[in-house]
Every structure is written in structure tokens, then in C-alpha cells.
Short mmCIF file of C-alpha atoms in Angstrom, two decimals:
data_model
loop_
_atom_site.label_atom_id
_atom_site.label_comp_id
_atom_site.label_asym_id
_atom_site.label_seq_id
_atom_site.Cartn_x
_atom_site.Cartn_y
_atom_site.Cartn_z
CA LEU A 1 -81.75 -41.08 21.71
CA GLN A 2 -79.08 -43.75 21.45
CA ALA A 3 -77.83 -42.16 18.22
CA GLN A 4 -77.64 -38.76 19.86
CA LEU A 5 -75.62 -40.17 22.75
CA GLN A 6 -73.19 -41.81 20.33
CA ASN A 7 -72.78 -38.59 18.39
CA THR A 8 -72.20 -36.66 21.59
CA GLN A 9 -69.66 -39.24 22.78
CA SER A 10 -67.86 -39.07 19.43
CA ALA A 11 -67.68 -35.28 19.55
CA VAL A 12 -66.37 -35.38 23.13
CA ASN A 13 -63.69 -37.91 22.12
CA LYS A 14 -62.59 -35.71 19.22
CA ASP A 15 -62.35 -32.68 21.51
CA LEU A 16 -60.36 -34.67 24.05
CA GLN A 17 -58.02 -35.93 21.32
CA ALA A 18 -57.48 -32.38 20.03
CA ILE A 19 -56.84 -31.08 23.56
CA LYS A 20 -54.41 -33.95 24.20
CA GLN A 21 -52.52 -33.27 20.96
CA GLU A 22 -52.33 -29.56 21.69
CA THR A 23 -51.07 -30.28 25.23
CA ILE A 24 -48.38 -32.61 23.88
CA GLN A 25 -47.21 -29.97 21.37
CA GLU A 26 -47.06 -27.27 24.06
CA ALA A 27 -45.11 -29.59 26.33
CA SER A 28 -42.72 -30.40 23.49
CA HIS A 29 -42.11 -26.71 22.81
CA ALA A 30 -41.55 -26.10 26.51
CA VAL A 31 -39.00 -28.93 26.64
CA GLU A 32 -37.16 -27.51 23.60
CA LYS A 33 -37.05 -24.05 25.15
CA THR A 34 -35.76 -25.51 28.40
CA GLN A 35 -33.04 -27.38 26.55
CA VAL A 36 -31.99 -24.20 24.72
CA VAL A 37 -31.86 -22.27 27.99
CA GLN A 38 -29.84 -25.05 29.62
CA SER A 39 -27.41 -25.06 26.68
CA GLN A 40 -26.97 -21.30 26.92
CA GLN A 41 -26.47 -21.52 30.67
CA GLN A 42 -23.89 -24.27 30.20
CA LYS A 43 -21.98 -22.10 27.72
CA SER A 44 -22.15 -19.17 30.13
CA ILE A 45 -20.83 -21.36 32.93
CA GLN A 46 -17.95 -22.53 30.73
CA SER A 47 -17.16 -18.94 29.77
CA LEU A 48 -17.18 -17.92 33.42
CA GLN A 49 -14.92 -20.85 34.26
CA LEU A 50 -12.48 -19.76 31.57
CA ALA A 51 -12.56 -16.18 32.82
CA VAL A 52 -12.09 -17.24 36.44
CA ALA A 53 -9.27 -19.59 35.48
CA ASP A 54 -7.69 -16.86 33.40
CA VAL A 55 -7.60 -14.50 36.38
CA LYS A 56 -7.32 -16.90 39.29
CA GLY A 57 -4.86 -19.27 37.71
CA ARG A 58 -2.50 -16.71 36.29
CA ARG A 59 0.96 -16.57 37.72
CA PRO A 60 3.52 -13.82 37.01
CA ASN A 61 4.82 -15.88 34.10
CA ASP A 62 1.34 -15.98 32.58
CA TRP A 63 1.16 -12.20 32.63
CA LEU A 64 4.43 -12.05 30.71
CA LEU A 65 2.98 -14.45 28.17
CA ALA A 66 -0.12 -12.25 27.80
CA GLU A 67 2.05 -9.16 27.33
CA ALA A 68 4.04 -10.94 24.63
CA ASP A 69 0.81 -11.91 22.88
CA TYR A 70 -0.40 -8.31 22.93
CA LEU A 71 2.91 -7.02 21.55
CA VAL A 72 2.96 -9.57 18.72
CA LYS A 73 -0.61 -8.69 17.70
CA LEU A 74 0.26 -5.00 17.79
CA ALA A 75 3.32 -5.69 15.63
CA GLY A 76 1.06 -7.44 13.13
CA ARG A 77 -1.24 -4.43 12.92
CA LYS A 78 1.71 -2.09 12.44
CA LEU A 79 3.07 -4.26 9.65
CA PHE A 80 -0.10 -5.20 7.75
CA LEU A 81 -2.14 -2.01 8.16
CA GLU A 82 0.50 0.72 8.36
CA HIS A 83 3.47 -0.98 6.65
CA ASP A 84 5.61 0.28 9.52
CA ALA A 85 8.34 -2.35 9.55
CA VAL A 86 10.53 -0.43 12.02
CA SER A 87 7.87 -0.26 14.75
CA ALA A 88 6.84 -3.86 14.07
CA THR A 89 10.44 -5.01 14.53
CA LYS A 90 10.79 -3.18 17.86
CA LEU A 91 7.50 -4.63 19.11
CA MET A 92 8.56 -8.15 18.14
CA GLU A 93 11.88 -7.68 19.93
CA SER A 94 10.03 -6.55 23.08
CA ALA A 95 7.75 -9.59 22.85
CA ASP A 96 10.77 -11.88 22.50
CA GLN A 97 12.27 -10.33 25.63
CA ARG A 98 9.07 -11.21 27.54
CA ILE A 99 9.25 -14.83 26.37
CA ALA A 100 12.96 -15.00 27.22
CA ALA A 101 12.20 -13.78 30.75
CA LEU A 102 9.92 -16.81 31.28
CA ASN A 103 12.97 -19.10 31.04
CA ASP A 104 10.67 -21.93 29.92
CA PRO A 105 12.33 -24.68 27.82
CA SER A 106 8.94 -25.63 26.34
CA LEU A 107 8.83 -22.25 24.58
CA VAL A 108 12.04 -22.73 22.57
CA SER A 109 10.05 -23.46 19.42
CA LEU A 110 8.02 -20.29 19.95
CA ARG A 111 11.17 -18.21 20.38
CA GLN A 112 12.59 -19.68 17.18
CA SER A 113 9.47 -18.58 15.29
CA MET A 114 9.76 -15.11 16.79
CA THR A 115 13.41 -14.93 15.78
CA ASN A 116 12.44 -15.89 12.23
CA ASP A 117 9.82 -13.13 12.17
CA ILE A 118 12.29 -10.55 13.47
CA THR A 119 14.85 -11.58 10.84
CA LYS A 120 12.26 -11.18 8.07
CA LEU A 121 11.26 -7.75 9.36
CA ARG A 122 14.87 -6.58 9.47
CA THR A 123 15.40 -7.56 5.83
CA ILE A 124 12.53 -5.36 4.63
CA PRO A 125 14.10 -2.42 2.75
CA LEU A 126 13.44 0.92 4.39
CA ILE A 127 12.16 3.65 2.08
CA ASP A 128 12.35 7.26 3.17
CA ARG A 129 8.92 8.16 1.84
CA ASP A 130 8.80 11.52 3.59
CA GLY A 131 12.20 12.37 2.11
CA LEU A 132 11.02 11.45 -1.40
CA VAL A 133 7.90 13.56 -1.01
CA LEU A 134 9.92 16.54 0.19
CA ARG A 135 12.21 16.28 -2.84
CA ILE A 136 9.28 16.10 -5.25
CA THR A 137 7.56 19.00 -3.49
CA SER A 138 10.74 21.04 -3.89
CA LEU A 139 10.67 20.34 -7.64
CA GLN A 140 7.04 21.45 -7.77
CA GLN A 141 8.01 24.79 -6.29
CA GLN A 142 10.68 25.27 -8.97
CA VAL A 143 8.40 24.69 -11.98
CA ASP A 144 7.10 28.27 -12.19
CA LYS A 145 10.67 29.60 -12.27
CA LEU A 146 11.98 27.36 -15.05
CA PRO A 147 12.50 29.18 -18.39
CA LEU A 148 10.61 28.02 -21.45
CA ALA A 149 12.31 27.14 -24.71
CA ASN A 150 12.32 29.54 -27.66
CA ALA A 151 10.83 28.57 -31.00
CA ILE A 152 12.71 25.52 -32.26
CA LEU A 153 13.71 25.42 -35.93
CA PRO A 154 15.07 22.38 -37.75
CA GLU A 155 18.72 22.39 -38.68
CA ALA A 156 19.41 24.18 -41.98
CA GLU A 157 20.95 22.26 -44.80
CA VAL A 158 24.69 22.72 -45.09
CA VAL A 159 25.44 24.69 -48.28
CA GLU A 160 28.89 24.22 -49.71
CA LYS A 161 30.37 27.56 -50.71
CA LYS A 162 31.86 27.60 -54.17
CA ALA A 163 35.38 29.01 -54.28
CA VAL A 164 36.71 31.31 -57.01
CA SER A 165 39.10 29.47 -59.29
CA GLN A 166 42.47 30.82 -60.50
CA ASP A 167 41.77 29.93 -64.14
CA ILE A 168 41.15 33.05 -66.25
CA ASN A 169 38.88 31.02 -68.52
CA ASP A 170 36.43 30.68 -65.62
CA TRP A 171 35.92 34.42 -65.40
CA GLN A 172 32.17 34.14 -65.93
CA SER A 173 31.58 31.57 -63.19
CA ASN A 174 33.99 33.44 -60.92
CA LEU A 175 32.01 36.61 -61.49
CA MET A 176 28.72 34.88 -60.60
CA THR A 177 30.28 33.37 -57.47
CA SER A 178 31.61 36.74 -56.34
CA MET A 179 28.23 38.41 -56.92
CA LYS A 180 26.46 35.68 -54.99
CA ASP A 181 28.84 36.00 -52.04
CA PHE A 182 28.31 39.75 -52.07
CA SER A 183 24.49 39.44 -52.13
CA GLU A 184 24.47 36.99 -49.20
CA ASN A 185 25.79 39.75 -47.00
CA PHE A 186 22.34 41.34 -47.33
CA ILE A 187 19.82 38.49 -47.82
CA THR A 188 20.30 34.77 -47.31
CA PHE A 189 17.79 32.06 -48.13
CA ARG A 190 18.16 28.61 -46.58
CA SER A 191 15.75 25.71 -46.84
CA ARG A 192 14.88 23.74 -43.70
CA ASP A 193 13.11 20.38 -43.65
CA GLY A 194 11.36 19.24 -40.46
CA GLU A 195 8.77 20.23 -37.86
CA VAL A 196 8.93 23.72 -36.42
CA ILE A 197 7.98 23.95 -32.73
CA PRO A 198 6.47 27.42 -32.23
CA LEU A 199 6.45 29.55 -29.13
CA LEU A 200 3.68 28.80 -26.60
CA SER A 201 1.07 31.39 -25.77
CA PRO A 202 0.90 32.75 -22.18
CA GLU A 203 -2.19 30.62 -21.56
CA GLN A 204 -0.36 27.53 -22.78
CA HIS A 205 2.59 28.47 -20.53
CA PHE A 206 0.27 28.35 -17.53
CA TYR A 207 -1.30 25.00 -18.42
CA LEU A 208 2.10 23.47 -19.21
CA ARG A 209 3.50 24.38 -15.79
CA GLU A 210 0.32 23.25 -14.02
CA ASN A 211 0.38 19.93 -15.86
CA ILE A 212 4.00 19.33 -14.87
CA LYS A 213 3.15 20.13 -11.25
CA GLY A 214 0.11 17.85 -11.51
CA LYS A 215 2.28 14.93 -12.62
CA LEU A 216 4.62 15.56 -9.71
CA GLU A 217 1.59 15.57 -7.38
CA THR A 218 0.54 12.21 -8.84
CA ALA A 219 4.03 10.90 -8.05
CA ILE A 220 3.67 12.11 -4.45
CA ARG A 221 0.39 10.23 -3.97
CA ALA A 222 1.93 7.14 -5.56
CA VAL A 223 4.77 7.23 -3.00
CA TYR A 224 2.36 6.91 -0.07
CA LYS A 225 0.20 4.31 -1.84
CA GLU A 226 3.28 2.35 -2.96
CA GLN A 227 2.14 2.41 -6.59
CA GLY A 228 5.44 1.91 -8.38
CA GLU A 229 4.09 1.96 -11.94
CA VAL A 230 2.05 5.12 -11.38
CA TYR A 231 5.06 6.78 -9.76
CA SER A 232 7.40 5.96 -12.66
CA ALA A 233 4.86 6.94 -15.34
CA ALA A 234 4.14 10.32 -13.73
CA LEU A 235 7.83 11.25 -13.45
CA LYS A 236 8.51 10.05 -16.99
CA THR A 237 5.74 12.26 -18.40
CA ALA A 238 6.93 15.28 -16.40
CA ASN A 239 10.46 14.76 -17.71
CA GLU A 240 9.26 14.44 -21.32
CA TRP A 241 7.30 17.70 -21.08
CA SER A 242 10.32 19.40 -19.58
CA LYS A 243 12.56 18.26 -22.42
CA SER A 244 10.00 19.32 -25.03
CA TYR A 245 9.06 22.77 -23.76
CA LEU A 246 11.69 24.03 -21.32
CA ASN A 247 15.00 25.66 -22.18
CA GLN A 248 17.50 22.81 -22.34
CA ASP A 249 20.45 25.20 -22.19
CA ASP A 250 19.42 26.64 -18.83
CA ASN A 251 21.25 25.19 -15.82
CA SER A 252 18.12 25.18 -13.62
CA VAL A 253 16.27 23.07 -16.20
CA ILE A 254 19.24 20.70 -16.47
CA GLU A 255 19.29 20.22 -12.69
CA PHE A 256 15.48 19.85 -12.63
CA GLU A 257 15.56 17.01 -15.16
CA LYS A 258 18.54 15.43 -13.42
CA ALA A 259 16.59 15.36 -10.14
CA ILE A 260 13.56 13.80 -11.85
CA LYS A 261 15.78 11.10 -13.35
CA GLN A 262 17.26 10.29 -9.94
CA LEU A 263 13.80 10.11 -8.37
CA SER A 264 12.48 7.85 -11.14
CA GLU A 265 15.23 5.33 -10.35
CA GLN A 266 14.02 5.05 -6.75
CA ASN A 267 12.04 1.87 -5.97
CA ILE A 268 8.99 2.64 -3.83
CA THR A 269 7.39 -0.82 -3.82
CA VAL A 270 8.15 -3.17 -0.92
CA LYS A 271 7.08 -6.78 -0.53
CA TYR A 272 5.90 -7.33 3.04
CA PRO A 273 5.42 -10.70 4.81
CA VAL A 274 1.83 -11.92 4.57
CA LYS A 275 1.82 -13.19 8.17
CA LEU A 276 3.83 -13.52 11.38
CA GLU A 277 4.38 -17.21 12.05
CA SER A 278 4.82 -16.66 15.79
CA GLN A 279 1.41 -14.99 16.18
CA ILE A 280 -0.64 -18.17 15.71
CA GLN A 281 1.86 -20.26 17.67
CA LEU A 282 1.76 -17.88 20.64
CA SER A 283 -2.06 -17.88 20.65
CA ASP A 284 -2.01 -21.68 20.66
CA VAL A 285 0.37 -21.73 23.64
CA ILE A 286 -1.87 -19.41 25.65
CA ARG A 287 -5.01 -21.37 24.72
CA GLU A 288 -3.41 -24.67 25.73
CA ARG A 289 -2.24 -23.34 29.09
CA LEU A 290 -5.67 -21.89 29.80
CA ARG A 291 -7.31 -25.21 28.89
CA ARG A 292 -5.06 -27.00 31.37
CA GLU A 293 -5.96 -24.50 34.09
CA VAL A 294 -9.68 -25.08 33.49
CA THR A 295 -9.18 -28.85 33.61
CA VAL A 296 -7.33 -28.63 36.93
CA MET A 297 -9.90 -26.23 38.34
CA THR A 298 -12.81 -28.51 37.35
CA SER A 299 -11.10 -31.54 38.88
CA GLU A 300 -10.60 -29.72 42.18
CA GLU A 301 -14.29 -28.76 42.33
CA LYS A 302 -15.32 -32.41 41.92
#
């Protein structure tokens, strides 16, 4: 009986120990969850304080600062995403006007950065991409009207004509020379060394013109993508095909090739700034002012 009681007591102690351990673990998990919730609530409170301070603490000058920040960010998007330097410059100038209206000596450094950005934007070369595309499109429309070259033969060898001498003793050679001159009025044989470029078939005519137009289309796409090497290579190939297969004596072909040459000399690649130095500086100014407002607001609540 004593042994049974001891066994029972031991089993009860083990159960109590297990229940105690389980209770401690559950309590620990509950504490951790409570701490996480408190941390999240604290962050929410801080976010609300920032939002309240942002709205409550803003003065008219702060709204001008916010407008300037928006304009600078918009200028950055115009520059980096659309490569629209003109619009970016105007937006930066508008932002600078907002900062100037604040009449705040502490923002002199910021205005200097904005001036530097505006100067950089103004030095970006402006390329009339639409104008280039219109000129290339006009050349495309002319391709079907350009005359093709005739069969091209190599230059014939220059044959020196033998003159009849005045010496009566040369009567035999003079007779042969006279007979040869007479026969050439009917049939003439001349040897030519070199490659003969034959006439193209109608099907080849079509593919030639389409290929030239295709190269011009490649140049158009390169203009918008700012691919300078692709642009130059496409125009060079189109010009080479024109010189090889189009009538070089025709004025329209001459003007066509002249226009291609002028277009190929046009630089379509522009190096844009990688960042606007005033953008980060302006964000820092706004963040610092907002931090001060929160600090003042918290002090007043205490």
C-alpha cells in the first residue's frame, strides 16, 4: 500500500510539473504577443503624431516647402523616365521660386543646389527627335519613286588608234590600218576586265526598296531609344544600298543620299545627369522641420 501511495504521489508530481511548465510557456507566449502589440501601437502612435504635426504644425511657409518638394520630385521623373529636360528645367525653376518666396536665410544652401541643378539641365543639348523622325519618314516615302541603276559594265580598255604613215614603203601596214578602221564602223570588239553588275529582276526591285525602307525604320526607332550606334549603322547601310543599286546620275537619288548623309551626322545620344542634388537636400530639410515640430508637440503634451 505504501508503495502504491508513493507511485501515485510521484505521478501526481509529474503531472503538476508538466502543467506548471505548460502554464509558464503559455504565459511567456502571451507576454511576447503583448509586447509585439505594444510595439505596433507605439509605432502607430508615432505615425499619428507625425501626421498630426504635419497638418497641425504647418504654416503657410511649410506648404510652400511641400510644393517645392513635389515639383522637384516631378522634375526628377520627367528627367530620368522621360528624358524631358525642358519640362524638368521649368519644374525646377518653379520649385526655386517657391523656396525664394520663403525668404529663409537657412535655405541658401538648398537654393544653391537647385541653381546647380537648373544650370546642368540647361546645358543638356536639345535634340528635335520628332523633326528627325519626320525627315526620315519623308525619305521612306521617296524610296519607291527613286530610279534604279542600269546594268553596270566595267570601263573598256583604251585602245590607241594607229595612224596611217606618209611613207610609201609602209603601204602594206597602211592598207591594214585603213581596212581595220573601215571594219570598226560595223563591228567593234573591246575587252573589259572587272565585275559586271546586272539588272535586278522585278522581285529583287521590290525587296531592295523594302530593305532600304526597313533600314530607315530602324533608324526611326533608334532615334526614340537614343541608340546612336544603331542609328548610324542603319543609315550607313541604306546609303550603301542606294549607291550600289540606284541611278547615281538622277537628281532625286543624289538629293536622297545627301539627306541620308546629313542625318547620319546628327548626334542622337545625350548624357543626362544621374541625380538632382537638391532632391535629397530638400527632403532632408522637410524631415528635419517635421522632427522639430514633433519634438515641440510632445514637450507641450508633457
